[in-house]
DNA sequence: GCGATCAGCT
DNA sequence: CACAGCTGATCGC
């Protein structure tokens, strides 16, 4: 193509303005000395084109996608046009990518982009200040770098700590007979909710089974359940009796991966109690988080109130008849519970209302753990080993909607007793198990997700039921409303309102934005199934807009060398906003491969947006590539070798929220360089930050929270708790 | 040969 | 560590 940057020509050729208009010609000095480049997180370099100096998208035909400033909840001119400004029912989708929607208030017409991204008007408003303030997203820290303590923090801390070590699954058999995975009791006759209560109770018992009580988990609710179980002792779960107390204890901390170490060192219960942090270090527990966690738990073991005999005697798997009365009774007993640690308040203590189940916070690991054997060192292996033709018998709590027969993102656990399957978004870990031979009923999802499921997996449209955003529908007698989850295109969170009046909000994966709380005002949420991916204060990343601006400026800063190839990582779907905004702001086309284009065509981008993509590699020096190809310099070197003639410098952007955990707090990115390869790690996240989770939970104010992500390991929230307590 | 699943990896 | 995958091996049809 004529507009290709010539491989061997050092002279920068001005490309057609539509493609490379902002691309800077050479800087006056040190053009070849990469290390002398200005760090991009400083003052933005101005474009020669005065109309394109900042992140504000240039006027474009799709400018009408912006909400007018008169719309109360919408602002500002710097909101990317790919994002919509509110949410409302998409009742029909025409050829145009925008849909005009009449809300109840006719004056409040809003436009929704089919892409489905949300308008983060507040983010947009914050943009300038965030840049100036080093991407401060508004959270306050103390000198130690911790988020200031308040009840909301405690709420989430508690949420996290409670999510540790408890395995909340409900049992669903493939056959008529349904057994509790722990005590093997036949629970076929029980209702769905009762089964969950039963299984969860068993798991609570297993958690409390070690001879001494785990100091990290003085959950009064579990205590109350233990007391309830006294009245109804049945056989001990086999799983529990076969394991050594040390291993059980270890597992209860979510540190099963260190089982091998403890076995190798032949650490028995007495030895365990005498271990010091130094000992732990010497036997190979080098990670700070797990070590602290163990030390903390050990100190709890040495406490006099730990009553092992009693715990064992009481830790029998109970049948499911945990009645409201019993719960009330146990609740009244709680006041005198000796096991309670005031430092570990239940998250639900901060919320009004009575819990609907004995356990208010459930661990809902992404993978079931109930059937793990002692030798398993990773949950993944355990799952594989225990998988039943790919469909595990034990379905995590977060896949079940209490009070309904519905399943969410539960295709790994297909059963014949359910015919309503919801899919929150098209990411593998959520649709895994779904194949084109699916014949278990209907799949409910957004239009974008339905298109992808149809195209990529081959599910026929007859099996797919599109849920219109913001529109309440009745499915099997249950009101269902979905909202834009602001995660990836097509992602939704789903509100279930069963007849029992106990509404359940399943967030799917989501990135919080202020509008979300508006949708939910008025609805009392009983259970919140929450995406807790970054439920840890260390994950406190900037708003997406700030990161986008950082990337734009970084590209501008690095682009003075005309033989620079820019790579932006992305998933199958996800991170589109990042590279689309880069294209729009820099007014340069972005290369994507043909299969990616086909995918993007399903996402509901406008024609104007789509014009920024090209499948002709030579038309662009900004390429979108799979995220993992940027994971290491080794891989980047591989890419670099492919383009030796054409490019002399590779600048890659890895957008992931995990970046924020390992860099300084709220840093907009990390610049790493090896020779002619530069790699930026930028904290562009499509999950909520800890701060956002806090805010969301506070606003939704549910009675019960069911985490959808298992936060085990060094990053575990329990470790965070121990750090806060000590 | 193909689809589905699993194991290992980043 | 692991967001959300990819790749290659294996198995059953």
XYZ file of C-alpha atoms (C1' of nucleotides) in Angstrom:
749
model
C 0.000 0.000 0.000
C 1.147 3.455 -0.713
C 0.637 4.622 2.806
C 2.895 2.091 4.383
C 5.714 3.309 6.454
C 8.656 2.204 4.424
C 10.713 -0.519 5.929
C 14.133 0.666 5.136
C 13.589 4.280 4.751
C 14.653 6.366 7.641
C 12.819 9.340 6.336
C 9.477 9.642 7.860
C 6.805 9.678 5.272
C 3.764 11.655 6.117
C 0.907 9.272 5.716
C -2.599 10.177 4.760
C -4.055 12.386 7.385
C -6.817 10.034 8.202
C -4.356 7.516 9.396
C -1.321 9.004 10.877
C -2.180 12.590 11.295
C -0.985 12.922 14.825
C 2.115 10.958 14.326
C 4.976 13.137 15.218
C 7.836 13.697 12.909
C 11.232 13.525 14.400
C 12.066 15.178 17.607
C 15.037 17.401 17.291
C 17.491 15.387 19.328
C 18.338 11.897 20.394
C 15.994 10.339 18.007
C 17.739 7.045 18.341
C 18.429 7.175 21.964
C 15.404 5.649 23.524
C 16.529 6.195 27.059
C 16.401 9.909 26.600
C 12.779 9.945 25.888
C 10.486 11.953 28.000
C 8.436 9.839 30.319
C 4.926 9.937 29.013
C 3.311 10.522 32.315
C 4.500 14.059 32.341
C 2.929 16.911 30.532
C 1.235 15.794 27.368
C 2.967 16.688 24.205
C 0.891 18.885 22.027
C -0.025 17.905 18.604
C 0.728 20.111 15.716
C -2.924 20.021 15.077
C -4.443 22.308 17.662
C -7.732 20.516 17.508
C -6.214 17.277 18.639
C -4.196 18.262 21.565
C -5.811 16.340 24.291
C -7.740 13.242 24.878
C -10.940 14.845 23.803
C -12.096 12.977 20.791
C -12.165 15.080 17.706
C -15.516 16.016 16.290
C -16.797 13.086 14.411
C -19.993 12.037 12.773
C -20.823 10.010 15.812
C -20.608 12.979 18.047
C -24.296 12.758 18.637
C -23.607 9.744 20.718
C -22.540 12.079 23.409
C -25.212 12.918 25.801
C -26.195 16.482 25.833
C -25.075 18.395 28.815
C -28.680 19.065 29.640
C -29.159 15.433 30.444
C -28.774 15.442 34.173
C -26.716 12.324 34.570
C -24.603 12.874 31.570
C -21.791 15.135 30.834
C -19.107 15.967 29.336
C -17.545 16.640 26.078
C -14.632 14.408 26.770
C -16.682 11.316 27.166
C -15.619 8.935 24.472
C -18.269 8.521 21.929
C -18.085 4.813 22.207
C -19.680 4.929 25.554
C -23.266 5.495 26.197
C -24.446 7.818 28.832
C -27.024 5.867 30.622
C -28.880 2.737 30.502
C -32.241 1.831 29.274
C -34.134 -0.851 27.505
C -32.880 -1.697 24.101
C -36.034 -2.986 22.701
C -34.978 -3.206 19.156
C -31.788 -2.820 17.315
C -31.812 -1.437 13.902
C -29.037 -1.012 11.498
C -27.961 2.098 13.190
C -25.801 1.508 16.151
C -27.626 3.903 18.313
C -31.012 3.322 19.667
C -33.227 6.071 20.841
C -34.966 5.036 23.948
C -37.973 6.354 25.678
C -37.689 5.951 29.340
C -40.628 6.413 31.619
C -39.808 10.013 31.726
C -40.260 11.043 28.160
C -38.106 14.068 28.635
C -35.227 11.939 29.584
C -34.467 10.360 26.295
C -31.146 8.726 26.147
C -29.117 7.146 23.490
C -27.483 3.856 23.941
C -24.696 2.562 21.878
C -25.122 -1.046 21.023
C -21.612 -1.645 22.060
C -23.039 -1.399 25.493
C -20.318 0.447 27.289
C -21.333 2.872 29.897
C -20.727 6.483 30.182
C -18.488 7.189 33.085
C -19.297 10.775 33.232
C -17.714 11.166 36.578
C -14.607 9.539 35.296
C -14.593 11.960 32.457
C -15.029 14.818 34.829
C -12.189 13.577 36.920
C -9.913 13.122 34.054
C -8.100 16.382 34.161
C -7.594 16.305 37.857
C -6.534 12.718 37.866
C -3.823 13.425 35.447
C -2.690 16.364 37.439
C -2.842 14.537 40.713
C -1.098 11.483 39.536
C -4.226 9.554 38.849
C -5.660 9.960 42.245
C -9.029 8.396 41.974
C -10.269 9.869 45.136
C -9.311 7.377 47.746
C -7.521 8.584 50.800
C -4.568 6.840 52.140
C -2.703 7.071 55.312
C 1.022 7.147 55.565
C 1.323 3.427 55.368
C -0.435 3.451 52.095
C -3.524 1.803 53.386
C -6.919 2.948 52.655
C -8.308 4.783 55.569
C -10.299 2.606 57.814
C -13.990 2.996 57.812
C -16.938 0.786 58.040
C -17.126 0.216 54.310
C -13.589 -0.901 54.217
C -14.247 -3.205 57.067
C -17.196 -4.435 55.192
C -15.119 -5.454 52.270
C -12.263 -6.608 54.378
C -14.689 -8.772 56.163
C -16.190 -9.879 52.955
C -12.801 -10.965 51.837
C -11.818 -12.617 55.040
C -15.023 -14.516 55.103
C -14.523 -15.591 51.579
C -11.337 -17.219 52.661
C -11.345 -20.820 53.444
C -14.948 -21.549 53.134
C -16.226 -23.592 50.316
C -19.696 -22.645 49.468
C -21.167 -24.927 46.982
C -24.552 -26.222 46.470
C -24.895 -29.754 45.453
C -26.495 -30.704 42.253
C -26.472 -34.235 41.139
C -26.815 -35.324 37.600
C -29.161 -38.083 38.567
C -32.357 -38.179 40.453
C -30.561 -38.805 43.675
C -28.764 -35.768 44.907
C -26.219 -36.185 47.609
C -24.432 -33.733 49.745
C -20.864 -33.765 48.459
C -19.542 -33.741 51.975
C -21.689 -35.971 54.132
C -23.190 -37.960 51.259
C -26.616 -37.522 52.712
C -29.464 -37.744 50.243
C -30.790 -34.229 49.853
C -32.932 -34.823 46.803
C -36.064 -33.991 48.699
C -34.816 -30.610 49.735
C -35.465 -27.412 47.902
C -32.653 -25.719 46.060
C -32.166 -23.263 48.819
C -32.243 -25.924 51.463
C -29.618 -27.885 49.582
C -27.423 -24.876 49.506
C -27.916 -24.301 53.175
C -27.165 -27.912 53.857
C -24.022 -28.086 51.776
C -22.825 -24.839 53.084
C -23.389 -25.942 56.613
C -21.369 -29.075 55.970
C -18.617 -26.993 54.549
C -18.751 -24.723 57.520
C -18.304 -27.760 59.677
C -15.398 -28.947 57.643
C -13.865 -25.586 58.032
C -14.210 -25.736 61.739
C -13.126 -29.306 61.873
C -9.454 -28.867 62.729
C -8.790 -29.526 66.382
C -8.269 -25.910 67.067
C -10.113 -22.996 65.753
C -8.743 -20.897 63.040
C -8.056 -17.484 64.311
C -8.856 -15.861 61.049
C -12.325 -17.086 61.059
C -14.238 -16.379 64.170
C -17.369 -16.060 62.192
C -20.227 -15.871 64.531
C -22.556 -17.236 61.970
C -20.592 -20.366 61.533
C -20.475 -20.661 65.260
C -24.170 -20.433 65.369
C -24.432 -23.103 62.759
C -22.215 -25.315 64.783
C -24.469 -24.883 67.696
C -27.420 -25.706 65.587
C -25.778 -28.866 64.514
C -25.491 -30.161 68.022
C -29.083 -31.115 67.902
C -28.661 -33.139 64.818
C -25.357 -34.877 64.662
C -24.828 -37.183 61.769
C -21.773 -38.906 60.452
C -18.616 -36.984 59.949
C -17.869 -36.243 56.348
C -15.451 -38.725 54.963
C -13.297 -36.088 53.454
C -12.657 -34.576 56.800
C -11.902 -37.703 58.759
C -9.350 -38.857 56.237
C -7.216 -35.811 56.525
C -4.698 -34.858 59.099
C -5.750 -31.909 61.216
C -2.775 -29.938 60.023
C -3.768 -30.335 56.419
C -7.358 -29.529 57.137
C -6.287 -26.473 59.007
C -4.003 -25.463 56.202
C -6.711 -25.935 53.693
C -9.091 -23.939 55.770
C -6.733 -21.042 55.381
C -6.900 -21.428 51.637
C -3.279 -22.500 51.613
C -3.683 -26.025 50.351
C -0.814 -25.453 48.009
C 1.539 -25.690 50.945
C 0.269 -29.094 51.952
C 3.225 -30.738 50.279
C 5.589 -28.655 52.343
C 3.896 -29.600 55.587
C 3.813 -33.261 54.636
C 7.441 -33.201 53.631
C 8.425 -31.595 56.904
C 6.197 -34.038 58.796
C 4.629 -31.268 60.753
C 2.116 -32.599 63.212
C -0.379 -30.625 65.185
C 1.892 -29.970 68.144
C 4.756 -28.961 65.936
C 2.446 -26.719 64.021
C 1.506 -24.778 67.086
C 5.107 -24.091 67.932
C 6.107 -22.888 64.495
C 7.511 -19.418 64.163
C 7.568 -17.216 61.140
C 11.238 -18.018 60.761
C 10.419 -21.714 60.710
C 7.878 -21.146 58.008
C 10.404 -19.271 55.984
C 12.967 -21.983 56.398
C 10.632 -24.725 55.237
C 9.971 -22.833 52.061
C 6.990 -20.591 52.657
C 8.669 -17.603 51.202
C 5.672 -15.585 50.139
C 4.906 -12.941 52.673
C 1.132 -13.128 52.436
C 0.694 -16.827 53.162
C 3.372 -16.710 55.824
C 1.693 -13.862 57.651
C -1.584 -15.606 57.289
C -0.243 -18.755 58.907
C 1.504 -16.844 61.666
C -1.662 -15.006 62.417
C -3.718 -18.151 62.425
C -1.169 -19.865 64.652
C -1.429 -17.140 67.209
C -5.145 -17.811 67.178
C -4.512 -21.498 67.783
C -2.617 -20.701 70.926
C -5.520 -18.707 72.310
C -7.158 -20.387 75.295
C -10.665 -20.046 73.936
C -10.102 -22.442 71.124
C -12.100 -25.428 72.126
C -11.164 -28.246 69.882
C -13.031 -31.082 71.463
C -16.186 -29.131 71.462
C -15.677 -28.025 67.924
C -15.141 -31.559 66.773
C -18.101 -32.848 68.620
C -20.230 -30.163 67.152
C -18.838 -30.151 63.704
C -21.064 -32.772 62.303
C -22.754 -32.294 59.099
C -26.239 -31.210 59.812
C -29.333 -31.835 57.872
C -30.789 -28.920 56.105
C -33.602 -28.054 58.423
C -32.062 -24.884 59.611
C -35.207 -23.036 60.274
C -35.714 -19.385 60.748
C -36.472 -20.056 64.364
C -33.197 -21.834 64.820
C -31.375 -19.040 63.184
C -33.023 -16.596 65.457
C -32.128 -18.681 68.434
C -28.559 -18.949 67.354
C -28.464 -15.284 66.694
C -29.463 -14.604 70.226
C -26.778 -16.969 71.419
C -24.221 -15.119 69.450
C -23.933 -12.410 72.016
C -22.234 -14.751 74.399
C -20.184 -16.539 71.826
C -16.687 -16.810 73.220
C -15.230 -17.432 69.819
C -16.088 -14.126 68.352
C -13.280 -11.777 67.553
C -14.312 -8.212 67.516
C -11.692 -7.458 64.924
C -13.487 -9.615 62.454
C -16.928 -8.256 62.116
C -19.237 -9.824 59.662
C -19.795 -7.776 56.615
C -23.505 -8.189 57.050
C -23.339 -6.575 60.431
C -23.026 -3.381 58.539
C -26.185 -4.003 56.654
C -29.711 -3.828 57.879
C -32.045 -6.739 57.845
C -31.954 -10.354 58.776
C -29.893 -12.790 56.860
C -31.816 -15.177 54.759
C -29.452 -18.011 55.338
C -27.361 -19.227 58.141
C -24.228 -18.060 56.499
C -24.221 -14.547 55.270
C -20.961 -14.543 53.464
C -20.130 -17.475 51.378
C -17.008 -18.420 49.715
C -17.873 -19.146 46.173
C -14.695 -20.351 44.587
C -14.497 -20.313 40.877
C -13.729 -23.977 41.103
C -15.311 -26.392 43.491
C -13.042 -27.648 46.208
C -15.259 -29.954 48.148
C -13.892 -33.067 46.609
C -10.263 -32.246 46.827
C -8.004 -34.988 47.993
C -5.088 -34.378 50.329
C -2.518 -34.567 47.608
C -4.079 -31.892 45.505
C -1.981 -28.841 45.429
C -4.108 -26.763 43.204
C -7.794 -26.341 42.866
C -7.503 -26.563 39.130
C -6.088 -30.031 39.288
C -8.679 -31.004 41.817
C -11.412 -29.877 39.536
C -10.036 -31.717 36.609
C -9.638 -34.868 38.579
C -13.099 -34.715 39.921
C -14.761 -33.565 36.819
C -17.537 -35.736 35.662
C -17.370 -35.757 31.939
C -16.604 -32.098 32.166
C -19.628 -31.370 34.295
C -18.748 -31.213 37.929
C -21.379 -32.286 40.374
C -20.747 -29.450 42.718
C -21.851 -26.083 41.571
C -20.489 -23.017 43.327
C -22.902 -20.752 45.069
C -22.222 -17.858 42.837
C -23.651 -19.778 39.918
C -26.960 -20.320 41.659
C -29.657 -17.753 42.208
C -31.268 -18.308 45.590
C -35.021 -18.639 45.415
C -34.935 -19.495 41.732
C -34.027 -22.508 39.658
C -31.742 -20.331 37.552
C -28.065 -20.760 36.876
C -25.644 -18.043 35.923
C -22.424 -18.718 34.039
C -22.727 -22.329 35.099
C -22.161 -24.228 31.883
C -19.446 -26.245 33.522
C -22.126 -27.634 35.757
C -24.873 -28.534 33.352
C -27.709 -30.474 34.894
C -31.052 -31.568 33.623
C -32.929 -30.067 36.513
C -32.486 -26.586 35.155
C -33.640 -25.103 31.896
C -32.825 -21.406 32.413
C -29.165 -20.656 31.895
C -27.903 -17.108 32.059
C -24.641 -15.962 30.573
C -23.335 -12.622 31.816
C -20.700 -12.131 29.145
C -18.601 -13.872 26.566
C -15.414 -14.713 28.381
C -14.192 -18.260 28.457
C -14.214 -18.654 32.198
C -17.898 -17.807 32.188
C -19.117 -19.808 29.228
C -16.780 -22.746 29.705
C -18.628 -25.987 29.221
C -21.000 -24.499 26.714
C -20.843 -26.351 23.433
C -23.014 -26.344 20.400
C -24.580 -29.562 21.560
C -26.098 -27.692 24.497
C -29.605 -28.999 24.999
C -30.435 -28.030 28.530
C -32.934 -25.293 27.830
C -32.602 -21.617 27.061
C -29.594 -19.394 27.322
C -30.361 -15.852 28.403
C -27.872 -13.140 27.590
C -27.420 -9.768 25.948
C -27.671 -9.349 22.215
C -23.933 -8.930 21.822
C -23.239 -12.046 23.843
C -25.876 -13.957 21.910
C -24.242 -13.021 18.639
C -20.885 -14.187 19.906
C -22.247 -17.407 21.336
C -23.940 -18.095 18.058
C -20.936 -17.233 15.958
C -18.114 -18.671 18.011
C -19.738 -21.687 19.613
C -22.482 -22.393 17.134
C -25.397 -22.307 19.520
C -28.515 -21.973 17.371
C -30.606 -18.870 17.838
C -33.558 -20.960 18.976
C -31.641 -21.701 22.135
C -30.797 -18.084 22.751
C -33.034 -15.582 24.427
C -31.826 -12.016 24.191
C -32.349 -9.888 27.263
C -32.887 -6.231 26.530
C -30.924 -3.942 28.752
C -33.016 -2.341 31.450
C -36.187 -4.131 30.471
C -37.904 -6.261 33.039
C -39.064 -9.612 31.733
C -40.761 -12.469 33.470
C -39.065 -15.796 33.174
C -40.756 -18.723 34.823
C -42.625 -16.435 37.183
C -39.530 -14.515 38.168
C -38.873 -10.943 37.164
C -35.521 -10.538 35.523
C -33.863 -7.274 34.602
C -30.397 -6.865 33.236
C -28.106 -3.883 33.262
C -24.915 -3.041 31.534
C -22.046 -4.363 33.627
C -19.440 -2.095 32.053
C -17.065 -5.038 31.796
C -16.614 -6.159 28.220
C -19.028 -5.544 25.346
C -22.278 -7.321 25.963
C -21.606 -7.877 29.641
C -24.588 -7.627 31.924
C -25.467 -7.771 35.559
C -28.765 -9.385 36.285
C -31.418 -8.568 38.850
C -33.666 -11.460 39.799
C -36.860 -10.713 41.669
C -38.468 -13.958 42.726
C -41.914 -14.147 44.229
C -40.478 -14.568 47.707
C -39.492 -10.923 47.589
C -35.816 -11.647 48.071
C -34.161 -9.968 45.165
C -30.819 -11.232 43.981
C -28.390 -9.129 42.027
C -25.731 -11.037 40.140
C -23.078 -8.613 38.997
C -21.286 -10.972 36.680
C -17.932 -9.369 36.066
C -18.370 -5.638 36.312
C -16.622 -2.327 36.532
C -18.488 -0.026 38.800
C -19.654 3.345 37.612
C -21.874 5.767 39.375
C -24.886 5.144 37.197
C -25.146 1.649 38.545
C -26.330 2.728 41.924
C -29.014 4.835 40.251
C -30.545 1.860 38.520
C -30.881 0.039 41.751
C -32.369 2.732 43.885
C -35.666 1.522 45.171
C -34.885 -2.123 44.816
C -33.967 -3.836 48.001
C -31.336 -6.412 47.242
C -31.394 -9.405 49.476
C -28.425 -11.244 47.986
C -25.593 -9.730 46.053
C -23.465 -12.088 44.023
C -20.427 -9.937 43.634
C -17.431 -9.900 41.340
C -14.653 -9.732 43.898
C -11.739 -10.038 41.517
C -9.968 -7.042 42.987
C -11.364 -7.184 46.467
C -8.175 -6.096 48.057
C -7.079 -2.561 48.956
C -3.910 -2.961 46.939
C -5.960 -2.938 43.780
C -6.785 0.672 43.570
C -6.286 1.569 39.966
C -7.197 4.706 38.069
C -10.314 5.149 36.051
C -10.181 3.759 32.560
C -10.204 7.199 31.020
C -7.080 8.153 32.885
C -5.284 5.052 31.707
C -6.421 5.635 28.157
C -5.022 9.102 28.328
C -1.792 7.740 29.688
C -1.511 5.307 26.807
C -2.289 8.003 24.280
C 0.374 10.223 25.708
C 2.832 7.368 25.890
C 2.315 6.645 22.229
C 2.774 10.285 21.399
C 5.910 10.388 23.462
C 7.421 7.290 21.908
C 6.316 7.966 18.381
C 9.038 10.314 17.274
C 10.851 7.341 15.864
C 8.903 6.596 12.704
C 9.964 2.973 12.794
C 8.115 2.236 15.968
C 5.543 -0.522 16.195
C 2.940 -0.121 18.898
C 1.220 -3.188 20.268
C -1.860 -3.093 22.431
C -2.950 -6.244 24.198
C -6.529 -7.376 24.263
C -8.671 -10.394 24.991
C -11.062 -12.104 22.638
C -13.342 -9.351 23.685
C -12.377 -6.687 26.144
C -10.153 -3.625 26.193
C -11.833 -2.351 23.022
C -12.411 1.017 24.564
C -8.701 1.411 25.078
C -7.571 0.877 21.546
C -10.596 2.512 20.001
C -9.935 5.655 21.961
C -6.288 5.528 21.024
C -7.322 5.391 17.395
C -9.858 8.113 17.749
C -7.682 10.496 19.649
C -4.585 9.942 17.589
C -6.677 9.718 14.436
C -4.815 6.666 13.327
C -6.119 3.357 12.186
C -5.521 0.312 14.313
C -4.582 -3.014 12.814
C -6.583 -6.030 13.903
C -6.567 -9.457 12.339
C -9.559 -10.568 10.272
C -10.972 -12.863 12.939
C -10.826 -10.062 15.451
C -12.633 -7.839 12.970
C -15.346 -10.403 12.602
C -15.678 -10.422 16.329
C -15.742 -6.659 16.619
C -18.525 -6.584 14.083
C -20.675 -8.395 16.618
C -20.079 -5.831 19.294
C -22.301 -3.120 17.986
C -19.754 -0.473 17.209
C -20.900 2.337 14.994
C -19.691 2.610 11.446
C -17.693 5.594 12.520
C -15.959 3.537 15.152
C -15.370 0.649 12.802
C -13.587 2.879 10.323
C -10.681 3.038 12.740
C -9.919 -0.617 12.262
C -8.025 -2.115 9.409
C -7.051 -5.648 8.609
C -4.241 -4.453 6.395
C -1.189 -4.674 8.525
C 0.729 -2.161 6.496
C -1.890 0.495 7.052
C -1.107 0.867 10.698
C 1.776 0.842 13.078
C -0.571 0.291 16.014
C -1.528 -3.350 16.250
C -3.979 -5.036 18.545
C -2.653 -8.397 19.656
C -3.635 -11.023 22.220
C -2.611 -9.954 25.665
C -0.453 -12.969 26.360
C 1.765 -12.255 23.403
C 2.951 -9.239 25.344
C 3.404 -11.102 28.584
C 7.160 -11.324 28.384
C 10.071 -9.709 26.648
C 10.868 -13.093 25.199
C 7.629 -13.140 23.301
C 8.020 -9.531 22.333
C 11.464 -10.292 21.016
C 9.858 -12.915 18.851
C 7.485 -10.362 17.422
C 10.300 -7.911 17.042
C 12.270 -10.391 14.949
C 9.383 -10.643 12.558
C 9.542 -6.958 11.862
C 13.272 -6.402 11.849
C 13.224 -4.596 8.568
C 10.168 -2.575 9.105
C 10.440 -1.468 12.702
C 13.379 -0.630 14.878
C 11.456 -0.207 18.078
C 8.560 -2.083 19.671
C 6.369 -0.411 22.252
C 3.855 -2.751 23.844
C 1.029 -2.006 26.223
C -0.223 -4.693 28.563
C -3.482 -3.479 29.990
C -4.400 -5.363 33.117
C -5.685 -4.506 36.554
C -3.113 -6.776 38.152
C -0.511 -4.250 37.232
C -1.715 -2.015 40.000
C -0.970 -4.629 42.612
C 2.700 -4.792 41.851
C 3.413 -1.214 41.067
C 3.152 1.755 43.300
C -0.374 2.539 44.206
C -2.349 4.262 41.537
C 0.587 4.494 39.232
C -0.787 4.947 35.750
C 1.677 2.518 34.325
C 5.075 0.984 34.418
C 7.600 1.434 31.663
C 9.987 -1.450 31.183
C 12.637 -1.611 28.539
C 14.984 -4.211 27.142
C 16.979 -2.952 24.228
C 14.652 -1.923 21.471
C 11.595 -3.300 23.184
C 9.571 -1.197 25.547
C 6.788 -2.679 27.537
C 4.234 -0.655 29.406
C 2.116 -2.308 32.035
C -0.942 -0.180 32.415
C -3.655 -0.756 35.007
C -6.513 -0.726 32.586
C -9.114 -2.837 34.269
C -12.521 -4.043 33.321
C -13.221 -5.109 36.868
C -14.057 -2.824 39.749
C -11.255 -1.575 41.919
C -11.394 -2.137 45.633
C -12.605 1.406 46.146
C -15.339 0.926 43.602
C -16.384 -2.357 45.130
C -16.643 -0.643 48.459
C -18.833 2.051 47.050
C -21.005 -0.391 45.175
C -21.557 -2.621 48.164
C -22.409 0.364 50.284
C -24.958 1.594 47.817
C -26.564 -1.742 47.109
C -26.556 -2.564 50.806
C -27.481 -6.203 50.464
C -28.256 -8.601 53.246
C -26.052 -11.328 51.906
C -22.975 -11.149 49.763
C -21.800 -14.093 47.755
C -18.341 -13.476 46.295
C -17.859 -14.871 42.849
C -14.088 -14.971 42.959
C -11.885 -16.965 45.205
C -9.275 -14.650 46.598
C -6.909 -17.271 47.913
C -3.211 -16.940 48.033
C -0.855 -14.181 49.033
C -3.210 -11.607 47.755
C -5.958 -12.974 49.850
C -8.059 -10.621 51.773
C -7.480 -12.639 54.904
C -3.840 -11.791 54.586
C -4.878 -8.203 54.268
C -6.901 -8.525 57.416
C -3.962 -9.939 59.283
C -1.835 -7.084 58.071
C -4.382 -4.633 59.292
C -4.805 -6.311 62.626
C -1.137 -6.755 63.378
C -11.203 -36.458 11.331
C -13.587 -33.822 14.560
C -15.398 -32.050 18.760
C -14.854 -31.968 23.527
C -12.039 -32.021 27.313
C -7.799 -31.877 29.939
C -3.135 -30.245 31.442
C 0.177 -26.895 31.413
C 1.334 -22.378 30.765
C 1.367 -17.160 30.833
C -0.998 -14.022 41.580
C -3.521 -14.589 37.385
C -7.641 -10.883 34.264
C -8.810 -14.616 30.233
C -7.230 -16.959 27.572
C -3.819 -20.286 24.188
C -1.589 -24.620 22.817
C -0.980 -29.290 22.515
C -2.356 -33.890 24.092
C -5.895 -37.140 24.732
C -10.277 -39.355 24.379
C -14.634 -40.825 22.396
C -17.484 -40.949 18.507
